[in-house]
Coordinates of C-alpha atoms in Angstrom, one line a residue:
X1 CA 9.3 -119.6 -41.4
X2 CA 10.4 -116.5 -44.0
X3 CA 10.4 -114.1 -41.0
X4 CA 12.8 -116.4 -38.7
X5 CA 14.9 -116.8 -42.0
X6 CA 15.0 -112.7 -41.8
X7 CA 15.4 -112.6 -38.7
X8 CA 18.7 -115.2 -38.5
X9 CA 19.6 -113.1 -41.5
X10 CA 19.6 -110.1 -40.0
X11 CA 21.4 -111.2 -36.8
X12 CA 24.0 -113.5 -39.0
X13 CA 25.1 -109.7 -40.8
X14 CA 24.9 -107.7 -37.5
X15 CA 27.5 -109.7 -35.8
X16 CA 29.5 -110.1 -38.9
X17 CA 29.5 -106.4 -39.3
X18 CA 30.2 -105.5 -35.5
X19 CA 33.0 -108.1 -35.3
X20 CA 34.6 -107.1 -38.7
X21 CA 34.5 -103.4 -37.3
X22 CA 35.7 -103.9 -34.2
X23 CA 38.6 -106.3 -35.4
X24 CA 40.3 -104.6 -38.1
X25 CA 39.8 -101.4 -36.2
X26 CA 41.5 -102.2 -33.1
X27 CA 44.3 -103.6 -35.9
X28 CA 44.6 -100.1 -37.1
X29 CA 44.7 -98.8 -33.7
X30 CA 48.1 -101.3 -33.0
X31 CA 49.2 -99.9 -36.6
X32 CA 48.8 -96.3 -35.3
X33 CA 46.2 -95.8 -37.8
X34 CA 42.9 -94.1 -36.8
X35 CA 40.0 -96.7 -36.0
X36 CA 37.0 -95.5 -38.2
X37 CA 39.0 -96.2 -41.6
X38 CA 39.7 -100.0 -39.4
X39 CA 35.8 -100.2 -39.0
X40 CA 34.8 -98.9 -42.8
X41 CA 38.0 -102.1 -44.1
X42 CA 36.2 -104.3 -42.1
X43 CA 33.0 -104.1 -43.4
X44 CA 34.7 -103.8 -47.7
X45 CA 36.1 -107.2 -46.6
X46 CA 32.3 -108.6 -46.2
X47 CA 31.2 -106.2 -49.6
X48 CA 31.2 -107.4 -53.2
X49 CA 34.5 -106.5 -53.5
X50 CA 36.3 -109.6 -51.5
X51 CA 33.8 -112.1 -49.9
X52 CA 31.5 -111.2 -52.7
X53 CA 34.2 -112.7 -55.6
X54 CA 35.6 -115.4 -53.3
X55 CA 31.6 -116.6 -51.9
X56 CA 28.9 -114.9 -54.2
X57 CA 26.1 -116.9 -52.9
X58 CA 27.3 -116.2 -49.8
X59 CA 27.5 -112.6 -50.1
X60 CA 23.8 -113.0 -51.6
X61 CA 22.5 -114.2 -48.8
X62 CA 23.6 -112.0 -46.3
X63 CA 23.3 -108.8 -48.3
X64 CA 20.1 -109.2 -50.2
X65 CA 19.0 -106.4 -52.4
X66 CA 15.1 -106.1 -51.5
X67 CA 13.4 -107.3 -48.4
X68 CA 13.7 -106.6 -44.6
X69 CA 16.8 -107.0 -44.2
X70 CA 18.0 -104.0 -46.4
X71 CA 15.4 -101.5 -45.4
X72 CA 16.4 -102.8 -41.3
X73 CA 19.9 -101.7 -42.2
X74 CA 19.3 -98.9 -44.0
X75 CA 17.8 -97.2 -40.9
X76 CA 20.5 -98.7 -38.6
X77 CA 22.3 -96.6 -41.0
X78 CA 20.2 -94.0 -40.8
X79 CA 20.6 -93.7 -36.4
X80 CA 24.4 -94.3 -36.8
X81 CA 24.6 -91.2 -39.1
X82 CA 22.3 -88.9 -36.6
X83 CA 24.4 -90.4 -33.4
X84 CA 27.5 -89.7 -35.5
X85 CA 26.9 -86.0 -36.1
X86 CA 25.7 -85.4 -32.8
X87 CA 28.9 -86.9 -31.5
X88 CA 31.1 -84.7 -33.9
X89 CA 28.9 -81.5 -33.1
X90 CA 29.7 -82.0 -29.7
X91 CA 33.3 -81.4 -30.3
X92 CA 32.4 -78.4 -31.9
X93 CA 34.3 -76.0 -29.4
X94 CA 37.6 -75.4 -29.0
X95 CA 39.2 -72.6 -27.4
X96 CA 42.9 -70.5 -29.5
X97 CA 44.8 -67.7 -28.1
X98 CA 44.6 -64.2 -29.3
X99 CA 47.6 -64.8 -30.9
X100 CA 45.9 -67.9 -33.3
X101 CA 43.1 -66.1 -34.4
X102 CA 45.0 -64.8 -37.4
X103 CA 46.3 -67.8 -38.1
X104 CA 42.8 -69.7 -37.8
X105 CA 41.3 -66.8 -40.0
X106 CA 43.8 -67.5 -42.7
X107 CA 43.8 -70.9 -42.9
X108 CA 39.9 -71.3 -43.0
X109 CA 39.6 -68.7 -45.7
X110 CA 42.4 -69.7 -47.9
X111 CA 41.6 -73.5 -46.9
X112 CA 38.1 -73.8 -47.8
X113 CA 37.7 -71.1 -50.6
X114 CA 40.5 -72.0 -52.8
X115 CA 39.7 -75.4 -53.3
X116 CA 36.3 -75.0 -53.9
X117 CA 37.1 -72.8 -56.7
X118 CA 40.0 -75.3 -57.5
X119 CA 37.1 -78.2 -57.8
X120 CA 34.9 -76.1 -59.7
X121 CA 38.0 -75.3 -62.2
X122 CA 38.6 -79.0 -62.6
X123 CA 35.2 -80.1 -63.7
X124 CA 35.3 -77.7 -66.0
X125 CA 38.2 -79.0 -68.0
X126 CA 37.1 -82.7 -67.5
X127 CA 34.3 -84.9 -68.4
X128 CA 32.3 -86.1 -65.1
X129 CA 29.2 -87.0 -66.6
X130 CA 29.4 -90.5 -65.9
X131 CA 30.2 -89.8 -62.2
X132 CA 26.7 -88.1 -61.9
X133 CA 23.9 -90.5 -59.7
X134 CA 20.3 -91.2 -60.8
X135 CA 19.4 -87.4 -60.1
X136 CA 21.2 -86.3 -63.2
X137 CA 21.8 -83.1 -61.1
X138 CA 24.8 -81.1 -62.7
X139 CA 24.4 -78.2 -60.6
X140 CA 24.7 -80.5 -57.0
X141 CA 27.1 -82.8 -58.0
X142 CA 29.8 -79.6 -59.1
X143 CA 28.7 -78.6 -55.2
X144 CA 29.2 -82.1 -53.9
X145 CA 32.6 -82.4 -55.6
X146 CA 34.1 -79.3 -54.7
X147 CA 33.0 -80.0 -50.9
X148 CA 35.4 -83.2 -51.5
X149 CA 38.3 -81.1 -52.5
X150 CA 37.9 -78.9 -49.3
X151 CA 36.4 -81.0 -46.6
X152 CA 39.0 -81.5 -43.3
X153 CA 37.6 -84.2 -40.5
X154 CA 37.6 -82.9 -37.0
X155 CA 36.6 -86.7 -35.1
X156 CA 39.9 -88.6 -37.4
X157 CA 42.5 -85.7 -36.3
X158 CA 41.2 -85.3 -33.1
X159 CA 41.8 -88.5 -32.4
X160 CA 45.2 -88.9 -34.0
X161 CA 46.5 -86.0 -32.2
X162 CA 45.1 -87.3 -29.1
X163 CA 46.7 -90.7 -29.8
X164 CA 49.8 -88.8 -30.1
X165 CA 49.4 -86.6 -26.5
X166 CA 49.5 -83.2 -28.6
X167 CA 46.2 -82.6 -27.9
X168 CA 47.2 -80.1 -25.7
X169 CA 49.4 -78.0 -27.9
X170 CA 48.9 -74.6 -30.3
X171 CA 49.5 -77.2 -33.2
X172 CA 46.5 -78.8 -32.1
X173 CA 44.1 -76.0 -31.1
X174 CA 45.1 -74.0 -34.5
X175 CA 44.0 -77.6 -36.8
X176 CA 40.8 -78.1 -34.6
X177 CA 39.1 -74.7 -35.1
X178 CA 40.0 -73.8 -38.2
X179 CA 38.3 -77.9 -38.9
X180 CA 35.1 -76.6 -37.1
X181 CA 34.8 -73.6 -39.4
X182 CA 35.4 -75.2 -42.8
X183 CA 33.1 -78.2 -41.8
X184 CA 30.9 -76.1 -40.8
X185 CA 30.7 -73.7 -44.1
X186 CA 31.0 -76.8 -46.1
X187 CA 27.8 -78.6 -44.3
X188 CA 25.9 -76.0 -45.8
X189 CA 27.6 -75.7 -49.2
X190 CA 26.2 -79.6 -48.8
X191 CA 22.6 -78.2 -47.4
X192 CA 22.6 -76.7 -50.1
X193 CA 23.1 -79.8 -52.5
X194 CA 20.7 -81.7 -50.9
X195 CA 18.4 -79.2 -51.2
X196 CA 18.6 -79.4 -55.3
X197 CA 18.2 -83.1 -55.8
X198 CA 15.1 -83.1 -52.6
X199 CA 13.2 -80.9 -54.7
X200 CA 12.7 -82.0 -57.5
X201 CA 11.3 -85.6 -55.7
X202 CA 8.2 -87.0 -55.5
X203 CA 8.0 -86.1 -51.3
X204 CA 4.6 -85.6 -50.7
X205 CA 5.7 -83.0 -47.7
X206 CA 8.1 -80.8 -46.4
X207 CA 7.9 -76.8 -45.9
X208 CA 7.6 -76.9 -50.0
X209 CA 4.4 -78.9 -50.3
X210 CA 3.5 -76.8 -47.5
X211 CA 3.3 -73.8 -48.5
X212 CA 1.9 -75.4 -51.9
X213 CA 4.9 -75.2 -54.7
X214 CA 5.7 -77.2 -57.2
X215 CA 8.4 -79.3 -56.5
X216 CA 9.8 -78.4 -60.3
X217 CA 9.5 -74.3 -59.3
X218 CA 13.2 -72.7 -59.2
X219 CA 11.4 -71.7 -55.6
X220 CA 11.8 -75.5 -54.3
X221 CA 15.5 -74.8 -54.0
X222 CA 15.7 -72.3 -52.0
X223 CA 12.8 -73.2 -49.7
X224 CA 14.6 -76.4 -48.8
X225 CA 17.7 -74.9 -48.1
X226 CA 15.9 -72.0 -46.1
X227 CA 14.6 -74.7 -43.9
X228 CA 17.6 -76.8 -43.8
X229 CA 19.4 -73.2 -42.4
X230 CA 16.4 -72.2 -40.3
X231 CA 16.3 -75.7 -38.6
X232 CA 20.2 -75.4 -37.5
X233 CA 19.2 -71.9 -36.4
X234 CA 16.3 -72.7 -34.0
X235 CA 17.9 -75.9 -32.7
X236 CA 21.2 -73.7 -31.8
X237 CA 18.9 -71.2 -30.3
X238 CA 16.3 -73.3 -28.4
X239 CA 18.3 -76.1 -27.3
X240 CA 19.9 -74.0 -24.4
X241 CA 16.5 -73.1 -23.2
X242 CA 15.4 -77.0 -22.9
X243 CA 18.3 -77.4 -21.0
X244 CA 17.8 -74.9 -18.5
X245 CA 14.6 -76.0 -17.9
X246 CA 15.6 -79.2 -17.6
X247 CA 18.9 -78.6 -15.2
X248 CA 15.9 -76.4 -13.3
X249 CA 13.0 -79.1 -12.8
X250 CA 14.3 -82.6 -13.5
X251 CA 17.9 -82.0 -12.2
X252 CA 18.0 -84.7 -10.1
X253 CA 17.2 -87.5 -13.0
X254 CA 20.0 -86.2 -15.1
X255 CA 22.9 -87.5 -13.2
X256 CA 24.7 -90.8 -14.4
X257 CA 23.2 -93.0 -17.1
X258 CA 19.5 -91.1 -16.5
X259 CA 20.5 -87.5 -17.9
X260 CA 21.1 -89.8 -21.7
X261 CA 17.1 -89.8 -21.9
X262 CA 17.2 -85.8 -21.7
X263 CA 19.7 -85.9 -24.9
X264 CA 18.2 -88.7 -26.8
X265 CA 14.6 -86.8 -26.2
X266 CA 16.2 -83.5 -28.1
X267 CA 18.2 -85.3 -30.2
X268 CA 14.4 -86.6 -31.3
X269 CA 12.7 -83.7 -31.4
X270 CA 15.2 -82.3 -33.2
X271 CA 15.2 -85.3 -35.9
X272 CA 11.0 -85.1 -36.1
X273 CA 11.1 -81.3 -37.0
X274 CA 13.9 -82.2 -39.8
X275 CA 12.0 -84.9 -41.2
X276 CA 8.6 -82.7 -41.2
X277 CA 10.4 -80.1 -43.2
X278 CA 11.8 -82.5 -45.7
X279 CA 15.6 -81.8 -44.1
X280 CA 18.7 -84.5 -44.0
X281 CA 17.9 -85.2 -39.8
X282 CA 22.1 -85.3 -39.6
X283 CA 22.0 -81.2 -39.7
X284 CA 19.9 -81.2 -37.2
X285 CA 21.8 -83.7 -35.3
X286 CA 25.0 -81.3 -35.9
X287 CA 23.5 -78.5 -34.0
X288 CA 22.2 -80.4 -31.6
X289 CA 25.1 -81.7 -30.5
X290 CA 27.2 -77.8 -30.7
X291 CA 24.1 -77.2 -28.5
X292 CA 25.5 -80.3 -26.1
X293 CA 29.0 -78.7 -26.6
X294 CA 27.8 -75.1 -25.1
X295 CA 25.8 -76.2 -22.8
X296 CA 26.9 -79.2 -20.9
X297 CA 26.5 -79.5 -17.5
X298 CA 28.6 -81.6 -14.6
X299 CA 24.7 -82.9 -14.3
X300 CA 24.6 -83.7 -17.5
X301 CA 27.9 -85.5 -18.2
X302 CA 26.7 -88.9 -17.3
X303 CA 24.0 -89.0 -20.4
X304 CA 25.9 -87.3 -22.5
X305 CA 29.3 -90.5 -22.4
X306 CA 26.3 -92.9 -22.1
X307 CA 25.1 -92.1 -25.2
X308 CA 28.7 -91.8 -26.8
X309 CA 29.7 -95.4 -25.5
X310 CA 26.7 -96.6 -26.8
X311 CA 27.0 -94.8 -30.6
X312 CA 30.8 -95.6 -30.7
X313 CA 30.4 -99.9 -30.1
X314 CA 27.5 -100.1 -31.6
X315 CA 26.0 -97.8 -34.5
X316 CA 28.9 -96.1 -35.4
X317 CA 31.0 -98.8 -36.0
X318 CA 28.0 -100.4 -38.1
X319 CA 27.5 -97.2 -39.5
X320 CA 31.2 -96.9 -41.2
X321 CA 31.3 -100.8 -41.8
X322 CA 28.1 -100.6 -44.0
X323 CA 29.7 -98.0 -46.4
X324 CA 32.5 -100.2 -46.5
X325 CA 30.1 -102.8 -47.3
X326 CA 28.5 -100.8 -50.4
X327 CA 31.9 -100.5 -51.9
X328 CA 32.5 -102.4 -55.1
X329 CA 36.0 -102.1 -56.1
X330 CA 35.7 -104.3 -58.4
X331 CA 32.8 -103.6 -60.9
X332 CA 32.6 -99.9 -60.0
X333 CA 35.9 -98.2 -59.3
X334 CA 37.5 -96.4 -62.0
X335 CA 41.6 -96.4 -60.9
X336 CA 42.6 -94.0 -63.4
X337 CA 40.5 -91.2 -62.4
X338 CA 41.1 -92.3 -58.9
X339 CA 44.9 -91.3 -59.2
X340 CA 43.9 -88.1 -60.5
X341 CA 41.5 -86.9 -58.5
X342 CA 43.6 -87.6 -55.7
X343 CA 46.3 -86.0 -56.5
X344 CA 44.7 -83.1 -57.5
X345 CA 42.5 -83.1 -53.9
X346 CA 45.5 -83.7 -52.1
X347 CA 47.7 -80.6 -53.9
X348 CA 44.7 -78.1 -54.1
X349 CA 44.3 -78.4 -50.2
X350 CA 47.4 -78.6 -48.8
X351 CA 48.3 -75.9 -51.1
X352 CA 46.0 -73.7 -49.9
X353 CA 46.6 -74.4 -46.5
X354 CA 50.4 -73.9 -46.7
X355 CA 49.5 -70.1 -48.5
X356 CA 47.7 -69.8 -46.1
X357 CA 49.7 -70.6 -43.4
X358 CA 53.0 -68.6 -44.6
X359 CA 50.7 -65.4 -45.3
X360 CA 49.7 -65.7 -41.1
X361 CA 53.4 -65.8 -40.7
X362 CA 53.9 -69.6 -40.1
X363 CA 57.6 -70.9 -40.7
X364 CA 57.7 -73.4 -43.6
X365 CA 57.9 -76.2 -41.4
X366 CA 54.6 -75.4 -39.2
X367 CA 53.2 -74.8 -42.5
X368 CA 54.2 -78.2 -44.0
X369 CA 52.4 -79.8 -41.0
X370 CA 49.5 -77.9 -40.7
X371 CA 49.0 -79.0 -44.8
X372 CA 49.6 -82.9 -43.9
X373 CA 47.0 -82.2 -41.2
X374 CA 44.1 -80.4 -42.6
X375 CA 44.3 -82.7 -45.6
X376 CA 42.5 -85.6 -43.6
X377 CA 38.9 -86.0 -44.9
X378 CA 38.2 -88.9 -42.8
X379 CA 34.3 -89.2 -41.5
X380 CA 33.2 -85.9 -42.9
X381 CA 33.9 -86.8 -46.0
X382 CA 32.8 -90.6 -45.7
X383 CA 29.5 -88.7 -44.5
X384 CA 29.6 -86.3 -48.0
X385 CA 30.1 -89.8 -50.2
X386 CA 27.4 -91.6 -48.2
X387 CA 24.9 -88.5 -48.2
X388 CA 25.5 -88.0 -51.8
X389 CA 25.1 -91.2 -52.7
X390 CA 22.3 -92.1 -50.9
X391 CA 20.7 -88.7 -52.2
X392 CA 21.7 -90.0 -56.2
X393 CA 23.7 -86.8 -56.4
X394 CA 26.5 -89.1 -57.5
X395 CA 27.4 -92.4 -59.1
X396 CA 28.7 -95.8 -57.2
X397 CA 32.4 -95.7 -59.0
X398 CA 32.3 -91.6 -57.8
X399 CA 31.8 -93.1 -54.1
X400 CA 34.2 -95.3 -53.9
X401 CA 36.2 -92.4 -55.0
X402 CA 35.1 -90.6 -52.0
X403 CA 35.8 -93.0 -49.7
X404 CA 38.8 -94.2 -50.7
X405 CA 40.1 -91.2 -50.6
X406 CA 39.5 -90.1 -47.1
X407 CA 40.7 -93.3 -46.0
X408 CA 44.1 -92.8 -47.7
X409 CA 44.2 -89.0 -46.7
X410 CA 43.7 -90.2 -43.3
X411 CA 46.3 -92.3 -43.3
X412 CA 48.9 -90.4 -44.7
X413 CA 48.2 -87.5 -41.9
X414 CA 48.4 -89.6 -39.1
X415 CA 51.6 -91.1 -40.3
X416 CA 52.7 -87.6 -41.1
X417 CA 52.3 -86.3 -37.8
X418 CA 53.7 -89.6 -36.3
X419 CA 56.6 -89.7 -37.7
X420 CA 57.1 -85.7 -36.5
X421 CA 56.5 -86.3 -33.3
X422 CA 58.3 -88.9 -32.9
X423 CA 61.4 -87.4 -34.8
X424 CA 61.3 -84.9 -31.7
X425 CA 60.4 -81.8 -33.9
X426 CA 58.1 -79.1 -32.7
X427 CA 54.9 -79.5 -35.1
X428 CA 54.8 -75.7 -35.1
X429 CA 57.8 -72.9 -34.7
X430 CA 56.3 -70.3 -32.7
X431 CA 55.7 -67.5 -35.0
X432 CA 57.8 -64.6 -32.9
X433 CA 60.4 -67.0 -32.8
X434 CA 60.5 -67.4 -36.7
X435 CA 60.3 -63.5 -37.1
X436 CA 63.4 -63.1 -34.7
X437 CA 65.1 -65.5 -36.2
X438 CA 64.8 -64.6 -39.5
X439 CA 65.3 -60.7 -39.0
X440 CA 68.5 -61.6 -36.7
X441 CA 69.8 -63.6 -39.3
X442 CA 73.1 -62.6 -41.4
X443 CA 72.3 -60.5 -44.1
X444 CA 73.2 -61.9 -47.5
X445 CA 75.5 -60.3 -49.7
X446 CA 74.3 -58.2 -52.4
X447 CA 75.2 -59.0 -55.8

């Protein structure tokens, strides 16, 4: 009878969870308004913070605290994180112009250094203490935290600009690849976190219980985030080779929906040698999907969408509606430091960026948009809150922090954007156009 119970349980909170997802994310998609922050409302709406003060026995009983049903979602949230990374590592490869490099180069360096610094400064001058989780690290969560203030999301502004058909344009190639690069230092800046609080655990394996440490040695640390760095590496270097020999021998069983048991069969081995090593699988997941990205094969297409059709109705969705689930905004969300942080996020990034931009010769305009743009922290930074948190790098109220602010970052770039396009002016002045212009223009007087 108990196991039926879970098992109506469990069902009762999938559907609710899929349809809140689904719902309010095809309303934000009428609104103009990118889908995943939809899918994480959707799932805060069946969270403590609304059906959890209007129902609270309700809320009990679908979201119990021990049992099956929370350790079932828990790895549900576990896949829809792996599939998630895979999906946004395959997107990892974009394509500029000679003539964007410099403007790529600029904006990554001025974009992610700066406000990590900027982050670091901050916590400096401000007490934090009570945002640290149940690892009590200081070191990780100063890590974590400037990751926040320099984070950009490739899958939310890809798919804004591809909502708005500029997909195609400099504008969007420029945003794109200098996202991949920040994301990509910032994932190990993360790594590295990760590596801190793992440590110092009670894991009875991983390369440092292998090779016999202590987990309290100042070794442990950098063990874990050698292996965190050498399992990107050998998944970015082997992955190409399984493929070959997989286009080679089996070619014929990776067209259509068959060639998805070739990815889901890396993306596996891939997750096992993480989880031997003691490694977050979702890095492993990240290369394998840049692997995907390099690699892909007209053979190989057909697998590839299946398993993205089947990541983005089911356990991506469910993945994003759970975190919205966890939030509590109303016994653990502190609005005061909300407001600050957020401005301060917001400034320190788009700051940066526009330096950045103006020193690569932008025009102030292209430089105002490429600011609005890069400020969007969307899924990778609902994926930094939820790793974090997960990890007890930091507290519930700094979470909602996290969240809520890539949600409203989101927003406010996609309106942005919006509203230039459609105003009917160019997102970016060509930058030989803006030195003609400006070196043609009439002199002024001199004083």
């Amino acid at each position: 009878m108990n196991s039926l119970l879970e098992i109506v349980r469990f069902v009762s909170c999938i559907t609710l969870l899929l349809v809140a997802a689904h719902g309010v994310g095809r309303i934000f998609v009428l609104l103009r308004q990118p889908r995943v922050i939809g899918e994480i409302v959707g799932g805060l709406l069946l969270g403590p913070t609304l059906l959890g003060w209007l129902a609270p026995e309700t809320w009990g009983w679908l979201f119990p605290k021990s049992g099956p049903t929370p350790l079932a979602f828990s790895v549900l949230s576990q896949v829809g994180l792996v599939l998630l990374m895979y999906a946004s590592g395959s997107q990892l490869r974009t394509f500029i112009a000679t003539g964007e490099k410099k403007v790529v180069a600029a904006l990554s360096l001025a974009g992610t250094i700066f406000p990590l610094f900027a982050g670091l400064a901050y916590l400096h001058f401000s007490d934090s203490s009570d945002l640290l989780g149940p690892a009590q690290n200081s070191t990780a969560f100063a890590l974590v935290f400037a990751t926040a203030i320099a984070i950009a999301s490739i899958p939310v502004i890809s798919r804004i600009m591809l909502d708005l058909g500029i997909m195609a344009t400099a504008f969007a190639r420029i945003v794109i690849a200098t996202a991949v690069i920040d994301d990509l230092l910032l994932y190990l800046v993360l790594a590295v976190a990760l590596g801190l609080v793992s440590s110092g655990g009670s894991a009875q394996h991983g390369l440092v219980t292998w090779l016999g440490l202590d987990s309290a040695s100042n070794l442990a640390p950098v063990v874990h985030v050698l292996a965190s760095v050498a399992i990107i590496a050998a998944t970015l270097l082997s992955g190409p080779l399984y493929w070959r020999w997989a286009l080679r021998s089996k070619s014929r069983f990776l067209r259509g929906d068959n060639g998805a048991a070739f990815h889901l069969a890396f993306l596996a081995l891939v997750s096992v040698g993480c989880l031997a090593l003691d490694v977050n699988p979702m890095f492993g997941a990240l290369a394998a999907g840049m692997v995907n990205a390099r690699v892909s094969h007209q053979n190989s297409v057909g697998g590839s969408q299946s398993i993205q059709r089947l990541s983005s109705t089911l356990f991506v969705p469910l993945y994003f509606a759970l975190v919205g689930a966890r939030l509590d905004l109303i016994h653990h969300f502190d609005v005061v430091y909300f407001v600050g942080f957020l401005a301060f996020a917001c400034v320190a990034k788009a700051a940066s960026i526009y330096v950045g931009a103006r020193a690569a010769g932008e025009a102030h305009e292209s430089a105002v948009n490429l600011a609005a743009a890069l400020n969007a922290r969307g899924g990778p930074g609902i994926v930094l809150a939820a790793v974090s948190y997960e990890a007890g790098i930091i507290s519930e109220n700094f979470f909602a922090i996290l969240v809520l602010a890539a949600i409203l970052t989101s927003m406010a770039a996609g309106s942005w954007l919006g509203h230039v396009v459609r105003s009917g002016t160019p997102l970016r002045t060509p930058v030989k156009h803006w030195r003609r212009s400006e070196s043609t223009a009439t002199p002024a007087p001199n004083n």
